Coordinates of C-alpha atoms and ligand atoms in Angstrom, one line a residue:
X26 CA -34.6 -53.3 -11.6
X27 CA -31.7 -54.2 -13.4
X28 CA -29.0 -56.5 -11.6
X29 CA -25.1 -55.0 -10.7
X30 CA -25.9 -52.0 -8.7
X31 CA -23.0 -49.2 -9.0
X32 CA -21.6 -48.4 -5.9
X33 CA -21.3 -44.5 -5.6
X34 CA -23.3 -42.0 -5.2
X35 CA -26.8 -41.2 -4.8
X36 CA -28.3 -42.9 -7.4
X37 CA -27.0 -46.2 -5.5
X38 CA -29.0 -44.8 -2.5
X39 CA -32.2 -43.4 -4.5
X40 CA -32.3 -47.1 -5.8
X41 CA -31.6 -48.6 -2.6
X42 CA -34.6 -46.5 -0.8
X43 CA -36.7 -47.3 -4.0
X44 CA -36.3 -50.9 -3.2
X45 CA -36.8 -50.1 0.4
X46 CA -40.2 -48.6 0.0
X47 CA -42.0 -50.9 -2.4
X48 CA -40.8 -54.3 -0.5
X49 CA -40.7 -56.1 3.2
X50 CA -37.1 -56.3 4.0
X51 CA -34.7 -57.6 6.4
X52 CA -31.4 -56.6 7.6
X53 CA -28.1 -58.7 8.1
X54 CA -25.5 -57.2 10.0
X55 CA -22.1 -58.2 10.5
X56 CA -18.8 -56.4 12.6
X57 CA -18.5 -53.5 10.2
X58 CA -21.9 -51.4 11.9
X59 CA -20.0 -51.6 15.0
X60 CA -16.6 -50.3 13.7
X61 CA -18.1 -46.7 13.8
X62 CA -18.1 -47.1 17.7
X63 CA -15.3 -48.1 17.9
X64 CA -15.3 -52.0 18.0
X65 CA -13.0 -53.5 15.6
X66 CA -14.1 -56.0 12.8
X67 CA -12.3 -59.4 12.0
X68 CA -10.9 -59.2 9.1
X69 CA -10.5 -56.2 7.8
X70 CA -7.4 -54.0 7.9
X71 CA -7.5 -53.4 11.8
X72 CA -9.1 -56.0 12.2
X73 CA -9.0 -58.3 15.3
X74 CA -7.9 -61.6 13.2
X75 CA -4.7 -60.1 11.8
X76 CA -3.3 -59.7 15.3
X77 CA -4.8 -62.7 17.0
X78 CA -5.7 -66.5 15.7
X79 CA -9.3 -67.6 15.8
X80 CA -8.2 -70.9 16.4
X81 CA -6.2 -70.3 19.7
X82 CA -9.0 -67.8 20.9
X83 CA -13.0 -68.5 19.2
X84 CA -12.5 -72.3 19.7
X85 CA -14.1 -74.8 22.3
X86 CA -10.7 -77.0 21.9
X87 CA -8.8 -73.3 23.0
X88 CA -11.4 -72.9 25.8
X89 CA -10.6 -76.6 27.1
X90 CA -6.7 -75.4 26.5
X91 CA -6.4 -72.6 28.1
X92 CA -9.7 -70.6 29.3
X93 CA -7.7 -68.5 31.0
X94 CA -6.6 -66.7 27.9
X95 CA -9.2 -67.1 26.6
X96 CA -11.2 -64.8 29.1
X97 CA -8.2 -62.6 28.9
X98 CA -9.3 -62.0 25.4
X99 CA -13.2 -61.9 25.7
X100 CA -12.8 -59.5 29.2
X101 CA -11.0 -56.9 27.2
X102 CA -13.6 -57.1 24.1
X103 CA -16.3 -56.7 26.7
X104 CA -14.5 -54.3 28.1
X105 CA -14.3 -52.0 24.8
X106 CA -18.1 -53.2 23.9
X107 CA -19.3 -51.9 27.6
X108 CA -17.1 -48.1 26.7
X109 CA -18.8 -48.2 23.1
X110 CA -21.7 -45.9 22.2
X111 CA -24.4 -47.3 19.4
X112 CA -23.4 -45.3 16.4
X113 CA -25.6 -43.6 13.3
X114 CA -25.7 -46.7 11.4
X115 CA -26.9 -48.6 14.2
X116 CA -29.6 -45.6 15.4
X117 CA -30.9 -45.3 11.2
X118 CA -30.9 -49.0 11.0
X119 CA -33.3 -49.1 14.6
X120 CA -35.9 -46.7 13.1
X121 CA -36.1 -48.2 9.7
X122 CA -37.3 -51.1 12.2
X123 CA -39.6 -48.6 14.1
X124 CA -41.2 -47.8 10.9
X125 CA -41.7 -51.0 9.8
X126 CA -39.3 -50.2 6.6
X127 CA -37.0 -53.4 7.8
X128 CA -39.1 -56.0 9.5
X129 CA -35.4 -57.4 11.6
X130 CA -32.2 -57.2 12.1
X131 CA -30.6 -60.2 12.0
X132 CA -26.9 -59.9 13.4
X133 CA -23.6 -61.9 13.6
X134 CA -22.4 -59.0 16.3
X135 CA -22.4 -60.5 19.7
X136 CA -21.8 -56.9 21.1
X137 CA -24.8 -55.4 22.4
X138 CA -25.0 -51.7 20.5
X139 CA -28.6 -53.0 18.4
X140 CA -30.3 -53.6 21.4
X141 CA -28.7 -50.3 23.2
X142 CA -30.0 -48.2 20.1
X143 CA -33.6 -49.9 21.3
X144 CA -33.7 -51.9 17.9
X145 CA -37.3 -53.4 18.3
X146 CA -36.6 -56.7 17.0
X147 CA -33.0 -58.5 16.7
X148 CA -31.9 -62.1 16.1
X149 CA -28.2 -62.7 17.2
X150 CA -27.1 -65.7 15.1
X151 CA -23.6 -66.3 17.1
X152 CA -24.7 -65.5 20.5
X153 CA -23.9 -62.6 22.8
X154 CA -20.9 -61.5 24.3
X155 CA -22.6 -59.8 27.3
X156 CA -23.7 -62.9 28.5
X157 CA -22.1 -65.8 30.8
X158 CA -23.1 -69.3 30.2
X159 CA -22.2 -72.0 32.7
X160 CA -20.2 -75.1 31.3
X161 CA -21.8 -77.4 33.4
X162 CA -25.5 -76.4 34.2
X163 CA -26.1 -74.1 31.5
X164 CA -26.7 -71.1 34.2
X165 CA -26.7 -67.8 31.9
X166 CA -25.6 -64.4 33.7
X167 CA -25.3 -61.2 32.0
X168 CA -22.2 -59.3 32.7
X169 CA -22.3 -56.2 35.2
X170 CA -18.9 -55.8 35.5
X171 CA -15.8 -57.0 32.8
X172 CA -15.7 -60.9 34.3
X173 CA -11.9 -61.1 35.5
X174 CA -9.8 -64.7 35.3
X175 CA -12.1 -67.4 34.6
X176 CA -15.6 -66.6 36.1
X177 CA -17.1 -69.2 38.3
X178 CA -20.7 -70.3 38.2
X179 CA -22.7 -68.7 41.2
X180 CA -25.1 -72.1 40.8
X181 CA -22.8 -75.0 40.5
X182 CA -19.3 -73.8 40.7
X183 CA -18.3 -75.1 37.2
X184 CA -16.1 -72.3 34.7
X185 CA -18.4 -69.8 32.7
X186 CA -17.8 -69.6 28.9
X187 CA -18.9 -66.2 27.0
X188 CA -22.3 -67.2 25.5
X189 CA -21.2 -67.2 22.0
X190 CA -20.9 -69.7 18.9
X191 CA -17.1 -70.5 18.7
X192 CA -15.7 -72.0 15.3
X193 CA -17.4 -75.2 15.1
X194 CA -20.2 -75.0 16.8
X195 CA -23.7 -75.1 16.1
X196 CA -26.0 -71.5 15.8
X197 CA -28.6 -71.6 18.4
X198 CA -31.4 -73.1 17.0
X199 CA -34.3 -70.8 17.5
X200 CA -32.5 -67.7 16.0
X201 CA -31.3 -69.9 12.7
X202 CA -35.3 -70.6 12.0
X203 CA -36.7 -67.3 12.8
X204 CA -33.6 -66.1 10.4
X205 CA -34.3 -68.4 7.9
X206 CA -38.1 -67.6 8.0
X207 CA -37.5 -63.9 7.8
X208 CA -35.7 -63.9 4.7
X209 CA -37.6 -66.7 3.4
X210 CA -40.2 -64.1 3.3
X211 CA -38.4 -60.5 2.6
X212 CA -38.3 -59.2 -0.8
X213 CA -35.0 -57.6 0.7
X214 CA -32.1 -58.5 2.1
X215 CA -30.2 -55.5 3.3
X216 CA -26.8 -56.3 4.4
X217 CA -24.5 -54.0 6.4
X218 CA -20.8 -54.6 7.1
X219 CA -20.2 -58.2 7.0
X220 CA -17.7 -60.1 4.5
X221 CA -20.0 -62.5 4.0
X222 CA -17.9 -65.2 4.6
X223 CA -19.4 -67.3 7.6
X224 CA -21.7 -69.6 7.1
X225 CA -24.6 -69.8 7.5
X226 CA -25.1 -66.3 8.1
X227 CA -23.8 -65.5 4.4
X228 CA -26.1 -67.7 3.1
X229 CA -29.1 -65.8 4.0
X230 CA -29.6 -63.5 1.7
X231 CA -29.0 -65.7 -0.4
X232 CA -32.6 -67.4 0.6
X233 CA -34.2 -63.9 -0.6
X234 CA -32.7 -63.8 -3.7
X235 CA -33.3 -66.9 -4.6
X236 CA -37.3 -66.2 -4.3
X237 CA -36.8 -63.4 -6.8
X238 CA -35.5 -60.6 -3.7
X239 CA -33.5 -58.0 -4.1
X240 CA -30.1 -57.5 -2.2
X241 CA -29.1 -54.7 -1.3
X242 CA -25.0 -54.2 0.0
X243 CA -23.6 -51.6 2.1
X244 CA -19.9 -51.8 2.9
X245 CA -16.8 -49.7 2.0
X246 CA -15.4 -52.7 0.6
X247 CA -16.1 -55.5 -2.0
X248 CA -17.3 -58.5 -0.4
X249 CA -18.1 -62.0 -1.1
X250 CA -21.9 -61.0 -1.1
X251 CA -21.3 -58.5 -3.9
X252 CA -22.0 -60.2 -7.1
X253 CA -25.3 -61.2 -5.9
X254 CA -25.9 -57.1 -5.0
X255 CA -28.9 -55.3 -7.2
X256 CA -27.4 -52.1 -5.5
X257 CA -24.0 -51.6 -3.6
X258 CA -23.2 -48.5 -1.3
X259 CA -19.8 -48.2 -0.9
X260 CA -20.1 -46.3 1.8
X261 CA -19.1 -46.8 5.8
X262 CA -22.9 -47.8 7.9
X263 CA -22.7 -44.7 9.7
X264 CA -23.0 -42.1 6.6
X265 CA -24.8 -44.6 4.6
X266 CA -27.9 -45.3 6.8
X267 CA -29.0 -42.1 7.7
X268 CA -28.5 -40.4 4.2
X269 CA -31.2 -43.6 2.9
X270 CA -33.4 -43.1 5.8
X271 CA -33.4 -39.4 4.7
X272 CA -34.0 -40.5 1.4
X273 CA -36.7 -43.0 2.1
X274 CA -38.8 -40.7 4.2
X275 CA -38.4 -37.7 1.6
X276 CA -40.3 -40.6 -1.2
X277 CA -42.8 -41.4 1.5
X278 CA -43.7 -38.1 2.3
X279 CA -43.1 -37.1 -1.8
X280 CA -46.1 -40.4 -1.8
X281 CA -48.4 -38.8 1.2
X282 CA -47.6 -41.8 3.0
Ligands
APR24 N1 -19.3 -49.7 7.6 C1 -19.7 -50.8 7.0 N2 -18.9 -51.9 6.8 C2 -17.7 -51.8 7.3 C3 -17.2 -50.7 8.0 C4 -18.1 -49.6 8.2 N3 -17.7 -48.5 8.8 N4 -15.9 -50.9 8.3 C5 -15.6 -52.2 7.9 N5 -16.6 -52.7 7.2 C6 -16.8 -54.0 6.6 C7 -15.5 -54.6 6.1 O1 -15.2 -54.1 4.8 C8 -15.8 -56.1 6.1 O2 -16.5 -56.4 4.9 O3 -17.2 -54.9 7.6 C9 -16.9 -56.2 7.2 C10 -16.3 -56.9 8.4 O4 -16.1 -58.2 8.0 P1 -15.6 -59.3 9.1 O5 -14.5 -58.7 10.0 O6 -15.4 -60.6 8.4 O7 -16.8 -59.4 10.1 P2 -18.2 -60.3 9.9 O8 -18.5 -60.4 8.4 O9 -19.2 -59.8 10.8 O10 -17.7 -61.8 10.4 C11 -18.6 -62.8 10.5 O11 -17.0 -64.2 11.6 O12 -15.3 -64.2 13.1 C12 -16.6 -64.6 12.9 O13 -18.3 -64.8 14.5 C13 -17.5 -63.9 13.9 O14 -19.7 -62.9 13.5 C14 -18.3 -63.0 13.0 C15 -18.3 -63.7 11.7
ZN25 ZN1 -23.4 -74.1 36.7

C-alpha cells in the first residue's frame, strides 16, 4: 500500500477498510469522537483551551492554588459529559471492537461515552473524569451526582481531586503498558480525533508504524499525526466510522466471511 493516503472520498475509506480487514488493529482516540455529543475538544476552534488556560485549570500546582476553581471547572465538564449521549462514531467504533476488527480502544477522553456505547475493551491513558480520587488516602468514588465546591473524602476527610492526569503528571502505569503492548503488536493504528500533540499518547502509533504498521487518520483537520498517515479521512468520527464499518462488512460478506 503505497504511503500519503488522500483524504476525500471513498477510496480513502475502501483503503482504510482494506487495511482494516487484512490486519489486527487498534484504535487511539482523542477529544474530537466526543465533539459529535456535544463535548468540546481542546484545541480546536471551540475548543476549551482558547477560552480557559491549562495551566491555571489541568495543573496539580492550580489544584494546590485554588481547588476551588478548579472544581468549578471539572463540575461543569461533568456536568455536560453526564447530559452527553455516545454518538455514531463512538457506537461504529464499539462494534468494530465487538467483531474483533479493532482489538482496543485506547483513549485520551476522560469522559465516559466509550464505555456508555458498551465498548468491550478501553484503556484510558489520562484517567477518568467520572471518577473522585482522594488526595490523602487514595479513596476513589465515582460521581452520582455533579460533585459541588470541593468534595470531601467520605473515608478520611481530606479534598477529592478528579481522577485525571493533569499537565505533568505521570500516565497511570498499567494502561501506558497494556497501550504500549497493543500497538506493539497491531498492524494498525487507527486514530480518531486527536491532534496528536500529547505525549505519550501521540507516540503510539508511532510504535505500529515503526514495526512496518499501517496508520490510518480520521479527523476533519490536518494533524501532527498526518505525515505518518497511509490513509487520511477527512471526515468528522461520526460520518466516518459508520460509512467504514459499512464498508468493511460489505468486503467481509463480498469474502463469505
Ligand atoms: N471528528 C473527528 N475529529 C474531530 C472532530 C470530529 N467531529 N471535531 C474535531 N476533531 C479533531 C480536531 O481537528 C483535533 O485534531 O479532534 C482533535 C482534537 O484535538 P485536541 O483538542 O488537542 O484533543 P486531544 O488530541 O484529545 O488532546 C489530547 O490533551 O489537553 C490534553 O489531556 C488532554 O487528552 C487531552 C490531550
Ligand atoms: Zn481519603
Amino acid at each position: 500500500m503505497p504511503r500519503g493516503g488522500e483524504g476525500y472520498g471513498n477510496r480513502a475509506l475502501e483503503r482504510a477498510a482494506a487495511l482494516l480487514t487484512r490486519g489486527k488493529a487498534v484504535a487511539l482516540t482523542g477529544a474530537g469522537i466526543s465533539a459529535d455529543s456535544g463535548v468540546p475538544t481542546f484545541r480546536g476552534e471551540d475548543g476549551l483551551w482558547r477560552r480557559y488556560r491549562p495551566e491555571e485549570l489541568a495543573t496539580p500546582e492550580a489544584f494546590q492554588k485554588d481547588p476551588g476553581l478548579v472544581w468549578e471547572w471539572y463540575s461543569w465538564r461533568i456536568e455536560m459529559i453526564k447530559k452527553a449521549r455516545p454518538n455514531a462514531g463512538h457506537v461504529a467504533l464499539a462494534e468494530m471492537v465487538k467483531l474483533g476488527l479493532v482489538e482496543c480502544v485506547v483513549t485520551q477522553n476522560v469522559d465516559d461515552l466509550h464505555e456508555r456505547a458498551c465498548t468491550p475493551c478501553v484503556v484510558k491513558l489520562h484517567g477518568n473524569i467520572m471518577v473522585g480520587r482522594c488526595t490523602s488516602c487514595g479513596f476513589r468514588v465515582r460521581w452520582e451526582d455533579v460533585p459541588k465546591g470541593v468534595p470531601r473524602c467520605p473515608q478520611c476527610g481530606s479534598a477529592m481531586r478528579p481522577d485525571v492526569v493533569w499537565f505533568g503528571e505521570a500516565l497511570p502505569e498499567e494502561a501506558l503498558t497494556k497501550a504500549i503492548e497493543l500497538f506493539s503488536r497491531a498492524d494498525v493504528a487507527l486514530v480518531i480525533g486527536t491532534s496528536g500533540v500529547v505525549r505519550p499518547a501521540a507516540d503510539l502509533p508511532l510504535i505500529t508504524k515503526e514495526k512496518g504498521g499501517y496508520l490510518i487518520e480520521i479527523n476533519p483537520e490536518p494533524t501532527a499525526l498526518t505525515p505518518y498517515a497511509d490513509v487520511v479521512i477527512r471526515e468528522r468520527a461520526s460520518v466516518a466510522l459508520p460509512k467504514l464499518l459499512d464498508m468493511i462488512l460489505e468486503a467481509l460478506r463480498v469474502r463469505g466471511e
